[in-house]
Coordinates of C-alpha atoms in Angstrom, one line a residue:
M1 CA 224.7 -7.6 188.9
T2 CA 225.1 -7.2 185.1
S3 CA 227.6 -4.9 183.5
P4 CA 226.4 -2.0 181.4
A5 CA 226.0 -2.7 177.7
L6 CA 228.9 -1.6 175.5
F7 CA 228.3 1.8 173.9
Q8 CA 229.8 2.1 170.4
N9 CA 229.7 5.0 168.0
V10 CA 231.8 6.5 165.2
I11 CA 233.6 9.5 166.7
C12 CA 235.9 10.5 163.8
D13 CA 235.3 9.6 160.2
Q14 CA 238.0 11.8 158.7
P15 CA 241.5 10.7 157.7
V16 CA 243.1 12.1 160.9
N17 CA 246.5 10.8 162.0
V18 CA 247.1 9.5 165.5
Q19 CA 249.1 12.5 166.7
E20 CA 246.3 14.9 165.8
I21 CA 243.8 12.9 167.8
L22 CA 246.2 12.6 170.8
S23 CA 246.8 16.4 170.5
Y24 CA 243.1 17.1 170.9
L25 CA 243.0 14.9 174.0
D26 CA 246.3 16.2 175.4
D27 CA 244.8 18.1 178.4
L28 CA 243.5 14.8 179.8
P29 CA 245.8 13.8 182.6
H30 CA 246.6 10.3 181.2
L31 CA 246.8 9.2 177.6
I32 CA 248.0 6.0 175.9
Y33 CA 248.2 5.0 172.3
L34 CA 249.3 1.5 171.0
K35 CA 249.8 0.7 167.3
N36 CA 249.5 -2.9 168.4
N37 CA 250.6 -4.4 165.2
Q38 CA 248.0 -2.7 163.0
S39 CA 245.2 -2.7 165.6
P40 CA 245.5 0.9 166.8
V41 CA 243.9 1.9 170.1
I42 CA 243.8 5.1 172.2
S43 CA 242.8 4.9 175.8
F44 CA 242.0 7.7 178.3
L45 CA 240.1 8.5 181.5
P46 CA 241.1 5.4 183.4
C47 CA 238.6 4.4 186.2
Q48 CA 241.6 3.7 188.4
F49 CA 245.4 3.7 188.0
E50 CA 248.4 2.8 189.9
C51 CA 251.8 4.6 189.7
V52 CA 255.2 3.9 191.2
K53 CA 257.7 6.6 191.4
N54 CA 260.9 6.6 193.5
G55 CA 259.8 3.3 195.0
V56 CA 256.5 4.8 196.3
R57 CA 253.3 3.1 195.0
Q58 CA 250.0 5.0 194.9
T59 CA 246.6 4.1 193.5
Y60 CA 244.1 6.7 192.3
Q61 CA 240.3 6.6 191.7
R62 CA 238.4 8.7 189.2
T63 CA 235.7 10.7 191.0
Q64 CA 234.5 13.1 188.3
L65 CA 235.0 13.0 184.5
D66 CA 238.7 13.8 184.6
Q67 CA 239.4 14.2 188.3
Y68 CA 241.3 11.7 190.5
I69 CA 241.9 11.2 194.2
P70 CA 244.4 8.9 196.0
I71 CA 243.0 5.8 197.6
E72 CA 244.4 3.3 200.1
S73 CA 243.7 0.1 198.2
S74 CA 245.7 -1.3 195.3
L75 CA 244.5 -1.4 191.7
S76 CA 241.6 -3.9 191.5
F77 CA 242.1 -7.0 189.3
K78 CA 238.9 -8.7 190.4
Q79 CA 237.5 -8.6 186.8
F80 CA 240.7 -9.9 185.4
E81 CA 240.5 -13.1 183.3
N82 CA 236.8 -13.5 184.1
N83 CA 235.4 -13.2 180.5
Q84 CA 236.5 -14.5 177.1
S85 CA 237.1 -12.0 174.4
N86 CA 235.2 -12.3 171.1
S87 CA 237.4 -10.0 168.9
D88 CA 240.9 -8.9 168.2
G89 CA 242.8 -6.1 170.0
F90 CA 242.0 -4.2 173.1
Q91 CA 238.4 -4.4 174.5
G92 CA 238.7 -2.8 177.8
G93 CA 241.0 -3.8 180.6
F94 CA 244.5 -2.8 181.8
M95 CA 247.0 -0.7 179.9
G96 CA 250.3 0.9 180.8
F97 CA 254.1 0.4 181.0
I98 CA 256.6 -1.3 183.2
S99 CA 260.1 0.2 183.2
Y100 CA 263.3 -1.7 183.1
D101 CA 264.2 -0.2 186.5
F102 CA 261.0 -1.6 188.0
A103 CA 261.3 -5.0 186.4
S104 CA 265.0 -5.5 187.3
A105 CA 264.5 -4.3 190.9
Q106 CA 262.4 -7.5 191.4
H107 CA 265.6 -9.5 191.0
V108 CA 268.6 -7.3 191.8
K109 CA 269.5 -4.0 193.6
V110 CA 269.3 -1.2 191.0
H111 CA 269.2 2.6 190.8
S112 CA 266.0 4.0 189.3
K113 CA 265.4 7.1 187.2
D114 CA 263.7 10.0 188.9
Q115 CA 260.4 9.5 187.0
P116 CA 257.5 7.1 187.0
S117 CA 258.8 3.5 186.8
F118 CA 255.4 1.7 186.6
W119 CA 252.0 2.9 185.5
L120 CA 249.0 0.7 184.9
G121 CA 245.4 1.9 184.4
L122 CA 242.0 0.3 184.3
F123 CA 240.3 1.5 181.1
Q124 CA 236.7 0.9 180.1
T125 CA 236.6 3.8 177.6
Y126 CA 238.8 3.9 174.4
L127 CA 239.0 4.6 170.7
K128 CA 239.8 2.0 168.1
F129 CA 240.7 2.4 164.4
Q130 CA 238.6 0.0 162.4
D131 CA 237.4 0.1 158.7
D132 CA 239.2 3.5 158.2
V133 CA 237.3 5.3 160.9
W134 CA 237.8 5.8 164.7
Y135 CA 235.2 4.2 166.9
F136 CA 234.4 5.2 170.5
Y137 CA 233.8 2.3 172.9
S138 CA 232.7 2.4 176.5
D139 CA 230.9 0.2 179.0
E140 CA 230.8 2.8 181.7
P141 CA 227.4 4.0 183.0
E142 CA 228.4 7.5 181.8
A143 CA 229.4 6.3 178.3
E144 CA 227.2 8.7 176.4
Q145 CA 228.3 11.7 178.5
I146 CA 231.9 10.7 178.0
F147 CA 231.3 10.3 174.2
T148 CA 230.0 13.9 174.0
F149 CA 232.9 15.1 176.1
I150 CA 235.5 13.5 173.8
Q151 CA 233.6 14.5 170.7
N152 CA 233.7 18.1 171.8
K153 CA 237.5 17.8 172.3
L154 CA 238.0 16.5 168.9
E155 CA 236.2 19.5 167.4
S156 CA 238.2 22.0 169.5
T157 CA 241.7 23.4 169.0
S158 CA 244.9 21.6 169.9
N159 CA 247.4 23.5 172.1
V160 CA 250.3 21.1 172.4
T161 CA 253.5 23.1 173.1
P162 CA 256.1 22.3 170.3
L163 CA 259.2 20.4 171.3
Q164 CA 262.4 22.4 171.4
L165 CA 265.8 20.9 172.5
T166 CA 267.7 23.4 174.6
Q167 CA 270.6 20.9 174.7
S168 CA 271.1 18.5 171.8
C169 CA 270.7 14.8 172.4
Q170 CA 274.3 13.3 172.5
A171 CA 275.9 10.1 173.5
R172 CA 276.8 10.0 177.2
W173 CA 279.8 7.8 176.4
N174 CA 282.6 8.5 174.0
K175 CA 284.2 5.7 172.1
Q176 CA 286.9 5.2 174.8
Q177 CA 284.3 4.9 177.5
Y178 CA 282.3 2.4 175.5
Q179 CA 285.4 0.4 174.9
H180 CA 286.2 0.3 178.6
A181 CA 282.7 -1.1 179.4
F182 CA 282.9 -3.6 176.5
T183 CA 286.3 -4.9 177.8
Q184 CA 284.8 -5.3 181.3
V185 CA 282.0 -7.4 179.8
Q186 CA 284.4 -9.6 178.0
E187 CA 286.4 -10.1 181.2
Y188 CA 283.3 -11.2 183.0
I189 CA 282.6 -13.7 180.2
K190 CA 286.1 -15.1 180.4
A191 CA 285.7 -15.4 184.2
G192 CA 282.6 -17.5 183.7
D193 CA 280.1 -14.9 185.1
C194 CA 278.0 -14.8 182.0
Y195 CA 277.7 -15.8 178.3
Q196 CA 276.3 -12.5 177.0
I197 CA 275.5 -9.0 178.2
N198 CA 273.2 -6.5 176.5
L199 CA 275.4 -3.4 176.8
T200 CA 273.6 -0.2 176.1
Q201 CA 274.4 3.5 176.2
E202 CA 272.3 6.6 176.7
F203 CA 271.9 9.6 174.3
K204 CA 270.6 12.4 176.5
G205 CA 269.7 16.1 176.2
Q206 CA 267.4 18.8 177.5
A207 CA 264.1 19.9 176.0
E208 CA 261.1 22.2 176.4
G209 CA 257.7 21.4 175.1
R210 CA 256.1 18.1 174.3
L211 CA 257.3 14.9 172.7
L212 CA 253.7 14.5 171.4
S213 CA 254.2 17.4 169.0
V214 CA 256.7 15.4 166.9
A215 CA 255.4 11.8 167.4
Q216 CA 254.0 11.3 163.9
E217 CA 257.3 12.0 162.3
F218 CA 259.0 9.3 164.3
W219 CA 256.3 6.8 163.6
Q220 CA 256.5 7.6 159.9
L221 CA 260.3 7.3 160.0
T222 CA 260.4 3.9 161.7
D223 CA 257.0 2.3 160.7
A224 CA 257.4 0.0 163.8
P225 CA 254.6 -2.5 164.5
Y226 CA 254.8 -2.1 168.3
S227 CA 255.1 1.7 168.5
G228 CA 253.0 3.7 171.0
Y229 CA 252.8 6.7 173.3
L230 CA 252.1 7.2 177.0
K231 CA 251.6 10.5 178.9
T232 CA 251.1 10.8 182.6
E233 CA 251.5 14.3 184.0
D234 CA 255.0 15.5 183.2
F235 CA 256.3 12.2 181.9
E236 CA 256.1 11.2 178.2
L237 CA 257.1 8.0 176.5
L238 CA 257.3 7.7 172.7
S239 CA 257.9 4.2 171.4
C240 CA 259.0 3.2 168.0
S241 CA 259.6 -0.4 168.9
P242 CA 259.8 -3.3 166.4
E243 CA 259.9 -5.9 169.1
L244 CA 257.1 -8.0 170.6
F245 CA 257.9 -9.2 174.1
I246 CA 254.9 -11.4 174.8
E247 CA 251.5 -11.8 173.2
F248 CA 248.9 -13.5 175.3
L249 CA 246.4 -15.4 173.2
A250 CA 243.1 -17.1 173.8
E251 CA 243.1 -20.5 175.5
K252 CA 246.2 -19.7 177.7
K253 CA 248.5 -19.7 174.7
L254 CA 251.3 -17.2 174.3
V255 CA 254.1 -16.2 171.9
T256 CA 257.3 -14.3 172.3
K257 CA 259.5 -13.0 169.5
P258 CA 263.0 -12.1 170.7
I259 CA 265.2 -10.0 168.5
K260 CA 269.0 -10.6 168.6
G261 CA 271.1 -9.7 165.6
T262 CA 271.1 -6.5 163.6
M263 CA 272.5 -5.1 160.3
P264 CA 271.9 -1.7 158.7
R265 CA 269.6 -1.1 155.7
Y266 CA 270.9 0.6 152.6
A267 CA 269.2 2.6 149.8
D268 CA 271.2 0.6 147.3
A269 CA 269.3 -2.6 146.7
E270 CA 272.4 -4.8 146.1
R271 CA 274.2 -3.5 149.2
D272 CA 271.0 -3.9 151.2
A273 CA 270.6 -7.5 150.1
Q274 CA 274.3 -8.2 151.0
S275 CA 273.7 -6.7 154.5
K276 CA 270.6 -9.0 155.0
H277 CA 272.6 -12.1 153.7
Q278 CA 275.4 -11.3 156.0
L279 CA 273.1 -11.3 159.0
Q280 CA 271.2 -14.4 157.9
H281 CA 274.5 -16.4 157.8
S282 CA 276.2 -14.8 160.8
S283 CA 277.2 -17.6 163.2
K284 CA 278.0 -15.0 165.9
D285 CA 274.4 -13.6 165.7
Q286 CA 272.9 -17.0 165.6
A287 CA 274.8 -17.9 168.8
E288 CA 273.6 -14.8 170.5
N289 CA 270.0 -15.4 169.3
V290 CA 269.9 -19.0 170.5
M291 CA 271.2 -18.0 173.9
I292 CA 268.2 -15.7 174.4
V293 CA 265.8 -18.3 172.9
D294 CA 267.0 -20.8 175.5
L295 CA 266.7 -18.2 178.3
L296 CA 263.1 -17.4 177.3
R297 CA 262.2 -21.1 177.0
N298 CA 263.5 -21.5 180.5
D299 CA 261.6 -18.5 181.8
L300 CA 258.3 -19.7 180.3
S301 CA 258.7 -23.3 181.3
V302 CA 258.0 -22.4 184.9
Y303 CA 254.5 -21.3 184.0
A304 CA 253.8 -23.5 181.0
E305 CA 252.1 -26.9 180.6
T306 CA 254.8 -29.6 180.3
G307 CA 255.8 -30.1 176.7
T308 CA 254.1 -27.0 175.3
V309 CA 257.2 -24.8 175.0
K310 CA 258.1 -24.8 171.3
T311 CA 260.4 -22.8 169.0
P312 CA 258.5 -22.8 165.6
K313 CA 260.8 -20.1 164.1
L314 CA 264.5 -19.7 164.5
F315 CA 266.9 -17.1 163.0
E316 CA 264.3 -15.5 160.6
I317 CA 265.2 -12.1 159.2
E318 CA 262.7 -9.2 159.5
S319 CA 263.4 -5.9 157.7
F320 CA 262.5 -2.5 159.1
N321 CA 263.1 1.0 157.8
Q322 CA 266.6 1.4 159.3
V323 CA 267.8 -2.2 160.1
H324 CA 267.4 -5.9 159.4
H325 CA 266.8 -8.0 162.5
M326 CA 267.2 -11.6 163.3
V327 CA 264.0 -12.8 165.0
S328 CA 263.0 -16.1 166.6
E329 CA 259.7 -17.2 168.0
V330 CA 258.9 -19.2 171.2
T331 CA 255.3 -20.4 172.0
A332 CA 253.8 -22.0 175.1
T333 CA 250.5 -22.8 176.8
L334 CA 250.1 -21.6 180.4
K335 CA 249.0 -23.8 183.2
P336 CA 245.3 -23.4 184.1
N337 CA 245.7 -21.4 187.3
V338 CA 248.5 -19.2 186.1
K339 CA 247.6 -15.5 185.7
A340 CA 248.9 -13.6 182.6
L341 CA 250.0 -10.6 184.6
D342 CA 252.1 -12.8 186.9
V343 CA 253.9 -14.3 183.9
L344 CA 254.6 -10.8 182.4
L345 CA 256.1 -9.5 185.7
A346 CA 258.1 -12.6 186.3
A347 CA 259.5 -12.7 182.7
L348 CA 260.5 -9.0 182.7
P349 CA 263.0 -7.6 181.9
G350 CA 263.2 -9.6 178.7
G351 CA 266.2 -11.8 178.0
S352 CA 267.0 -10.1 174.7
I353 CA 267.8 -6.8 176.5
T354 CA 269.6 -8.3 179.6
G355 CA 271.8 -11.3 178.7
A356 CA 272.4 -14.8 180.1
P357 CA 272.3 -15.8 182.8
K358 CA 269.7 -13.1 183.4
I359 CA 270.3 -12.3 187.1
R360 CA 274.0 -11.9 186.8
A361 CA 273.6 -10.0 183.5
M362 CA 271.4 -7.4 185.3
Q363 CA 274.0 -7.0 188.1
I364 CA 276.7 -6.4 185.5
I365 CA 274.5 -3.9 183.6
E366 CA 273.8 -2.0 186.8
E367 CA 277.6 -1.9 187.5
L368 CA 278.8 -0.9 184.0
E369 CA 276.2 1.3 182.3
G370 CA 276.5 4.1 184.8
A371 CA 272.9 5.4 184.5
P372 CA 269.5 3.9 185.1
R373 CA 267.7 2.9 181.9
G374 CA 264.3 4.1 183.0
A375 CA 261.5 3.0 180.7
Y376 CA 264.0 1.8 178.0
C377 CA 264.0 -2.0 177.7
G378 CA 260.8 -2.1 179.8
S379 CA 257.5 -2.9 178.2
L380 CA 254.4 -1.0 177.0
G381 CA 251.1 -2.8 176.4
Y382 CA 247.7 -4.1 177.5
F383 CA 245.7 -6.9 179.0
N384 CA 242.0 -7.5 178.3
F385 CA 239.9 -8.7 181.2
D386 CA 240.2 -12.3 179.9
G387 CA 244.0 -12.2 180.2
T388 CA 244.7 -11.9 176.4
G389 CA 246.9 -9.0 175.5
S390 CA 250.2 -7.8 174.0
W391 CA 253.3 -6.2 175.4
N392 CA 256.3 -4.9 173.5
I393 CA 260.0 -4.4 174.4
L394 CA 260.7 -0.6 174.8
I395 CA 263.6 -0.3 172.4
R396 CA 263.9 2.6 169.9
S397 CA 262.0 4.7 172.5
I398 CA 262.3 8.2 173.7
Q399 CA 261.5 9.2 177.2
K400 CA 261.0 12.7 178.5
Y401 CA 260.6 13.7 182.2
Q402 CA 260.3 17.4 182.9
Q403 CA 263.3 18.9 180.9
D404 CA 265.3 15.6 180.6
I405 CA 265.0 13.7 177.3
S406 CA 266.8 10.5 176.4
L407 CA 267.2 7.7 173.8
W408 CA 269.1 4.5 174.3
A409 CA 270.7 1.9 172.1
G410 CA 273.0 -1.1 172.5
G411 CA 273.5 -4.8 171.6
G412 CA 274.5 -8.2 172.9
V413 CA 278.2 -8.6 173.7
T414 CA 279.6 -12.1 173.6
I415 CA 283.2 -13.5 173.6
A416 CA 283.1 -13.4 169.8
S417 CA 282.0 -9.7 169.6
D418 CA 284.1 -7.0 168.0
C419 CA 284.1 -3.7 169.9
D420 CA 284.1 -1.5 166.9
A421 CA 281.2 -3.4 165.3
E422 CA 279.2 -3.3 168.5
Y423 CA 279.8 0.4 169.0
Q424 CA 278.6 1.0 165.4
E425 CA 275.6 -1.1 166.0
C426 CA 274.3 1.3 168.6
F427 CA 274.3 4.1 166.0
D428 CA 272.9 1.8 163.2
K429 CA 269.9 1.3 165.5
V430 CA 269.1 4.9 166.5
S431 CA 271.1 7.4 164.3
A432 CA 268.0 8.1 162.1
M433 CA 265.9 8.8 165.2
L434 CA 268.7 10.8 166.9
D435 CA 269.2 12.9 163.8
L436 CA 265.5 13.6 163.6
L437 CA 265.2 14.5 167.2
N438 CA 268.1 16.9 167.0
T439 CA 266.4 18.8 164.2
W440 CA 264.2 20.5 166.9
Q441 CA 267.3 22.1 168.4
K442 CA 266.3 25.5 169.8
P443 CA 268.1 28.4 167.9
Q444 CA 270.9 30.0 169.9
S445 CA 270.1 33.6 170.8

């Protein structure tokens, strides 16, 4: 039985930004956008999807254009890795997110946020931005009907409810509370439990309306290569992530680019160059970075062909709008019978946002941070049917479930770390996003 031919057509030839398009499609029950390192894609109307919330896993099947019913079976991966892709980016397959809570629960006992912790959909219909226009793609039997349906939506009126914070987004810890957790981490390091812990803190508030209504401003602020957006019912996830977790390439090759080491950007060119130089020559940050590189090399070696795990780049400095980051690169070639999805699930959560050794680090994080991370430090991305794909690390990301809204930040703590510097690093990473978010504070009556 042959698959339907791929239907392709220009659906929007105007210079419309991503938020506008997402806003027109907002009444669809599920919506995902990935910037995907300059290969933008928007997916909607999954044929099937699987969601985990509060430990309960449920699969749904599309029955009508945008109607779904629960089914007994799990999400079907029978098409997975059957065909070889011919072009870059998403071409139909699986797209979604895996939270830190879900990923860490594979290894240790953790609490989980009261919101979706895993969502993965099977998409055969999507939009891609190519040659300065948005193209519609679908290989579903109803492709032309769906094209007309989506085209009508893009010509209608957007009714996204504006975001308003009823309680400003503030740090859950004060300086003294952070210092207590920091000291506990260093005591564990002295005792030999670990070498490094990625200690993070939550900035939380309350909000009405939709994160989507302000998404474009955050994407313009950060200009992050692995930004994105996911909506499923009353849960929204807005990513401004600069960090690639794993990119799965053709011929079973993969690359991961851990970030460990951060310094702030400055408007003054001389001061900014000094900040970059300081990071570039920081022995403390290099020590942190190489620990995570070693951890990732170890994680990947289980699934990789012997001798293929390499480190072509070490301690490179990449500059983003708010910060300079120290970034390394690890590459590998997977064994023939290894499935990309299995590698992703086994490698999550990433070493750059846990610590080393990873299992003990996750236990210490669960003990000390005092609140579940939710989607933060999880991963958002996609797989094509041939197993190629790209998944980020969900840092610099805002999550909203019902009225709860939160943003997290942190950094790697080693025996050489300074508490004041680590505390400041949290704010260096998210202060611009936090200040922007709090501009939508609801006026007091």
